[in-house]
Short mmCIF file of C-alpha atoms in Angstrom, two decimals:
data_model
loop_
_atom_site.label_atom_id
_atom_site.label_comp_id
_atom_site.label_asym_id
_atom_site.label_seq_id
_atom_site.Cartn_x
_atom_site.Cartn_y
_atom_site.Cartn_z
CA MET A 1345 -20.03 -25.44 17.40
CA SER A 1346 -17.08 -23.85 19.20
CA TRP A 1347 -14.25 -21.95 17.52
CA ILE A 1348 -11.97 -24.89 18.33
CA ASP A 1349 -14.18 -27.22 16.31
CA GLN A 1350 -14.29 -24.74 13.44
CA SER A 1351 -10.49 -24.50 13.34
CA LEU A 1352 -9.99 -28.25 13.05
CA PRO A 1353 -9.92 -28.28 9.21
CA PHE A 1354 -6.81 -26.08 9.37
CA ALA A 1355 -3.38 -27.59 9.95
CA PRO A 1356 -0.88 -25.99 12.34
CA LEU A 1357 1.11 -24.85 9.31
CA ASP A 1358 -1.93 -22.84 8.16
CA PHE A 1359 -1.84 -20.83 11.38
CA VAL A 1360 1.91 -20.33 11.00
CA GLY A 1361 1.40 -19.08 7.47
CA ILE A 1362 -1.36 -16.61 8.32
CA ALA A 1363 0.58 -15.32 11.35
CA LEU A 1364 3.61 -14.83 9.11
CA LEU A 1365 1.48 -13.04 6.51
CA ILE A 1366 0.03 -10.53 8.96
CA GLY A 1367 3.31 -10.13 10.83
CA ALA A 1368 5.27 -9.48 7.62
CA TRP A 1369 2.69 -6.94 6.43
CA LEU A 1370 2.79 -5.02 9.70
CA TRP A 1371 6.58 -5.23 10.09
CA ILE A 1372 7.55 -4.06 6.61
CA GLY A 1373 5.09 -1.17 6.84
CA TRP A 1374 6.60 -0.09 10.15
CA ARG A 1375 10.18 -0.50 8.90
CA ILE A 1376 9.55 1.52 5.73
CA GLU A 1377 7.97 4.39 7.65
CA ASN A 1378 10.42 4.19 10.57
CA PRO A 1379 13.79 3.32 9.00
CA PRO A 1380 17.12 3.77 10.78
CA PRO A 1381 18.63 7.23 10.14
CA GLU A 1382 21.66 5.74 8.41
CA LYS A 1383 19.52 3.70 5.99
CA PRO A 1384 16.39 5.60 4.90
CA SER A 1385 13.77 3.87 2.81
CA VAL A 1386 12.72 5.02 -0.65
CA GLY A 1387 9.49 6.27 0.88
CA MET A 1388 11.31 8.51 3.34
CA ILE A 1389 13.68 9.78 0.65
CA MET A 1390 10.73 10.69 -1.56
CA ASP A 1391 9.14 12.56 1.34
CA GLY A 1392 12.15 14.87 1.32
CA TYR A 1393 11.80 15.42 -2.41
CA ARG A 1394 8.11 16.26 -1.98
CA ARG A 1395 8.98 18.93 0.57
CA ASP A 1396 11.63 20.34 -1.77
CA TRP A 1397 9.08 20.29 -4.60
CA MET A 1398 6.67 22.50 -2.69
CA LYS A 1399 9.43 25.00 -1.90
CA GLU A 1400 10.34 25.20 -5.59
CA MET A 1401 6.68 25.61 -6.50
CA VAL A 1402 6.54 28.98 -4.69
CA THR A 1403 8.80 30.64 -7.27
CA ARG A 1404 7.71 28.65 -10.35
CA GLN A 1405 5.55 30.56 -12.81
CA PRO A 1406 3.26 29.33 -14.15
CA ARG A 1407 2.43 26.35 -11.96
CA MET A 1408 0.88 24.16 -14.62
CA PHE A 1409 3.56 21.50 -14.13
CA ASP A 1410 2.77 21.21 -10.42
CA ALA A 1411 -0.95 20.94 -11.11
CA GLN A 1412 -0.35 18.19 -13.66
CA VAL A 1413 1.79 16.20 -11.23
CA VAL A 1414 -0.91 16.32 -8.52
CA GLY A 1415 -3.54 15.41 -11.10
CA THR A 1416 -1.51 12.40 -12.17
CA MET A 1417 -1.21 11.22 -8.57
CA ARG A 1418 -4.96 11.55 -8.09
CA GLN A 1419 -5.56 9.55 -11.25
CA GLY A 1420 -3.24 6.83 -9.95
CA SER A 1421 -5.10 6.52 -6.67
CA THR A 1422 -8.43 6.50 -8.54
CA PHE A 1423 -7.23 3.70 -10.83
CA PHE A 1424 -6.07 1.49 -7.98
CA ALA A 1425 -9.22 2.17 -5.93
CA SER A 1426 -11.40 1.17 -8.91
CA THR A 1427 -9.33 -1.94 -9.61
CA THR A 1428 -9.43 -2.98 -5.96
CA MET A 1429 -13.19 -2.49 -5.87
CA ILE A 1430 -13.58 -4.82 -8.86
CA ALA A 1431 -11.38 -7.41 -7.12
CA ILE A 1432 -13.49 -7.14 -3.96
CA GLY A 1433 -16.63 -7.70 -6.00
CA GLY A 1434 -15.11 -10.79 -7.59
CA GLY A 1435 -14.06 -12.10 -4.19
CA LEU A 1436 -17.54 -11.59 -2.76
CA ALA A 1437 -19.04 -13.43 -5.72
CA LEU A 1438 -16.60 -16.28 -5.19
CA LEU A 1439 -17.36 -16.31 -1.48
CA GLY A 1440 -20.92 -17.31 -2.29
CA ASN A 1441 -19.84 -20.07 -4.67
CA THR A 1442 -17.04 -21.93 -2.91
CA GLU A 1443 -18.16 -25.26 -4.38
CA ARG A 1444 -16.68 -24.29 -7.75
CA LEU A 1445 -13.37 -23.34 -6.09
CA ALA A 1446 -13.36 -26.63 -4.17
CA GLY A 1447 -13.93 -28.50 -7.42
CA LEU A 1448 -11.04 -26.68 -9.07
CA ALA A 1449 -8.77 -27.55 -6.15
CA GLN A 1450 -9.77 -31.19 -6.45
CA ASP A 1451 -9.02 -31.16 -10.18
CA LEU A 1452 -5.54 -29.77 -9.40
CA ALA A 1453 -4.98 -32.60 -6.91
CA LEU A 1454 -4.88 -30.17 -3.99
CA GLY A 1455 -7.18 -32.35 -1.91
CA THR A 1456 -10.63 -31.71 -0.55
CA ALA A 1457 -11.61 -29.32 2.21
CA PRO A 1458 -14.86 -28.10 3.77
CA ALA A 1459 -16.50 -24.98 2.39
CA LEU A 1460 -15.50 -23.15 5.60
CA VAL A 1461 -11.82 -23.48 4.69
CA TRP A 1462 -12.28 -21.83 1.31
CA GLU A 1463 -14.47 -19.11 2.79
CA VAL A 1464 -11.83 -18.20 5.36
CA LYS A 1465 -9.09 -18.11 2.71
CA ILE A 1466 -11.15 -15.82 0.49
CA LEU A 1467 -12.12 -13.66 3.47
CA ILE A 1468 -8.45 -13.02 4.34
CA ILE A 1469 -7.84 -11.84 0.77
CA LEU A 1470 -10.90 -9.60 0.94
CA LEU A 1471 -9.76 -8.04 4.21
CA PHE A 1472 -6.44 -7.03 2.66
CA LEU A 1473 -8.22 -5.69 -0.42
CA ALA A 1474 -10.69 -3.73 1.70
CA ASN A 1475 -7.81 -2.17 3.63
CA ALA A 1476 -6.12 -1.26 0.35
CA PHE A 1477 -9.33 0.26 -1.04
CA LEU A 1478 -9.78 2.50 2.00
CA LYS A 1479 -6.15 3.66 1.78
CA TYR A 1480 -6.48 4.49 -1.92
CA VAL A 1481 -9.68 6.47 -1.34
CA TRP A 1482 -8.09 8.41 1.51
CA ALA A 1483 -4.99 9.09 -0.59
CA HIS A 1484 -7.20 10.41 -3.40
CA ARG A 1485 -8.93 12.79 -1.01
CA LEU A 1486 -5.64 13.97 0.50
CA PHE A 1487 -4.19 14.69 -2.93
CA GLY A 1488 -7.28 16.84 -3.48
CA TYR A 1489 -6.54 18.72 -0.25
CA CYS A 1490 -2.96 19.14 -1.44
CA ALA A 1491 -4.14 20.67 -4.72
CA VAL A 1492 -6.29 23.19 -2.85
CA LEU A 1493 -3.43 24.14 -0.56
CA MET A 1494 -1.10 24.57 -3.53
CA ALA A 1495 -3.64 26.88 -5.15
CA ALA A 1496 -3.74 28.91 -1.93
CA VAL A 1497 0.01 29.57 -1.98
CA PRO A 1498 0.54 33.25 -2.92
CA ASN A 1499 2.31 34.00 -6.19
CA ASP A 1500 4.56 36.46 -4.41
CA PRO A 1501 7.44 34.58 -2.69
CA ASP A 1502 7.90 37.58 -0.39
CA ASP A 1503 4.42 37.09 1.03
CA PRO A 1504 4.83 35.88 4.66
CA THR A 1505 2.24 33.13 4.12
CA ALA A 1506 3.83 31.71 0.93
CA TYR A 1507 6.33 29.27 2.40
CA PRO A 1508 4.21 28.24 5.42
CA ARG A 1509 1.35 27.31 3.10
CA ALA A 1510 3.78 25.50 0.79
CA GLY A 1511 4.97 23.58 3.85
CA GLN A 1512 1.37 22.65 4.67
CA ALA A 1513 0.84 21.42 1.12
CA ALA A 1514 4.04 19.37 1.37
CA GLU A 1515 2.95 17.64 4.59
CA ILE A 1516 -0.48 16.81 3.13
CA CYS A 1517 1.23 15.45 0.01
CA VAL A 1518 3.53 13.32 2.19
CA THR A 1519 0.54 11.97 4.13
CA ALA A 1520 -1.31 11.19 0.91
CA ALA A 1521 1.69 9.36 -0.52
CA ARG A 1522 2.03 7.28 2.65
CA ALA A 1523 -1.64 6.30 2.47
CA PHE A 1524 -1.20 5.34 -1.18
CA ASN A 1525 1.90 3.27 -0.39
CA ARG A 1526 0.07 1.52 2.44
CA GLY A 1527 -2.64 0.63 -0.04
CA LEU A 1528 -0.05 -0.80 -2.41
CA ARG A 1529 1.48 -2.92 0.36
CA ALA A 1530 -1.95 -4.27 1.31
CA THR A 1531 -2.54 -5.14 -2.34
CA TYR A 1532 0.80 -6.96 -2.54
CA PHE A 1533 -0.01 -9.04 0.54
CA ALA A 1534 -3.50 -9.75 -0.78
CA LEU A 1535 -1.78 -11.33 -3.78
CA ALA A 1536 0.44 -13.28 -1.38
CA ALA A 1537 -2.68 -14.47 0.45
CA VAL A 1538 -4.02 -15.86 -2.84
CA ALA A 1539 -1.24 -18.45 -2.64
CA TRP A 1540 -2.99 -19.95 0.40
CA ILE A 1541 -5.45 -21.55 -2.01
CA LEU A 1542 -2.56 -23.84 -3.00
CA GLY A 1543 -1.82 -24.68 0.63
CA PRO A 1544 0.07 -23.35 3.66
CA VAL A 1545 3.50 -23.95 2.16
CA ALA A 1546 2.57 -21.81 -0.84
CA LEU A 1547 1.26 -19.12 1.53
CA ILE A 1548 4.53 -19.03 3.45
CA ALA A 1549 6.55 -18.95 0.23
CA GLY A 1550 4.37 -16.18 -1.21
CA THR A 1551 4.66 -14.14 1.98
CA VAL A 1552 8.45 -14.47 2.12
CA ALA A 1553 8.75 -13.57 -1.57
CA THR A 1554 6.52 -10.49 -1.12
CA LEU A 1555 8.43 -9.38 1.97
CA ALA A 1556 11.78 -9.79 0.20
CA MET A 1557 10.55 -7.87 -2.85
CA LEU A 1558 9.28 -4.95 -0.76
CA TYR A 1559 12.45 -4.82 1.33
CA ARG A 1560 14.67 -4.86 -1.75
CA ARG A 1561 12.70 -2.09 -3.44
CA GLU A 1562 12.80 0.13 -0.38
CA PHE A 1563 16.31 -0.52 0.92
CA ALA A 1564 18.45 -2.19 -1.77
CA SER A 1565 17.16 -1.13 -5.19
CA HIS A 1566 18.88 0.75 -7.99
CA SER A 1567 16.21 3.45 -7.81
CA ARG A 1568 17.12 4.08 -4.17
CA THR A 1569 20.77 4.50 -5.18
CA VAL A 1570 19.74 7.03 -7.82
CA LEU A 1571 17.59 8.97 -5.36
CA LEU A 1572 20.45 9.13 -2.84
CA ASN A 1573 22.86 10.43 -5.47
CA THR A 1574 22.54 14.21 -5.14
CA GLY A 1575 25.18 14.82 -7.78
CA SER A 1576 27.56 16.48 -5.34
#
């Protein structure tokens, strides 16, 4: 059976929806990490605050507060990695029992479809979740690197290695935060992909809603206004 024959159960609108889903995921990630200079995203603004944080850490004694903040970020990445792993396990279990999902769809008057259709829909969700899991795990490891670098910053601010090492810790922290945010975006679009179970129109609507939510949070939210307000 050729790939053309296998794609017959899918309508043209299904292909439009999945192309929109992947395109929206890639575009919003690129836009957030590469915003125009006159309109920075929340992620880029927070990167500046992280760099300022590490500079302040050099002269802060003791540094218990800084250690607690890094610990909290590691706990957050651990929580999301664990949750995503559970979701992946549930998806794999459902992948081997698509008949029950097909029966549920028939009960909801969503029509009937071959098992291949449901398997592909679940597989798309699992791919997004797997991407998110890998990002969360990498973020967790990078936050660990950041903690080690912070511990290596000399207590004496006059030490010539103090601020360079603080700068290294800041860049690792920025990289970790970006990995974590990429994991969050993949999780959001995995939830949007769940709407495909209801049909291609629901997938398109879910994708547009997710894209609009992410854009508003990064470029038009109240929190962004607060972060930009330096108090001057």
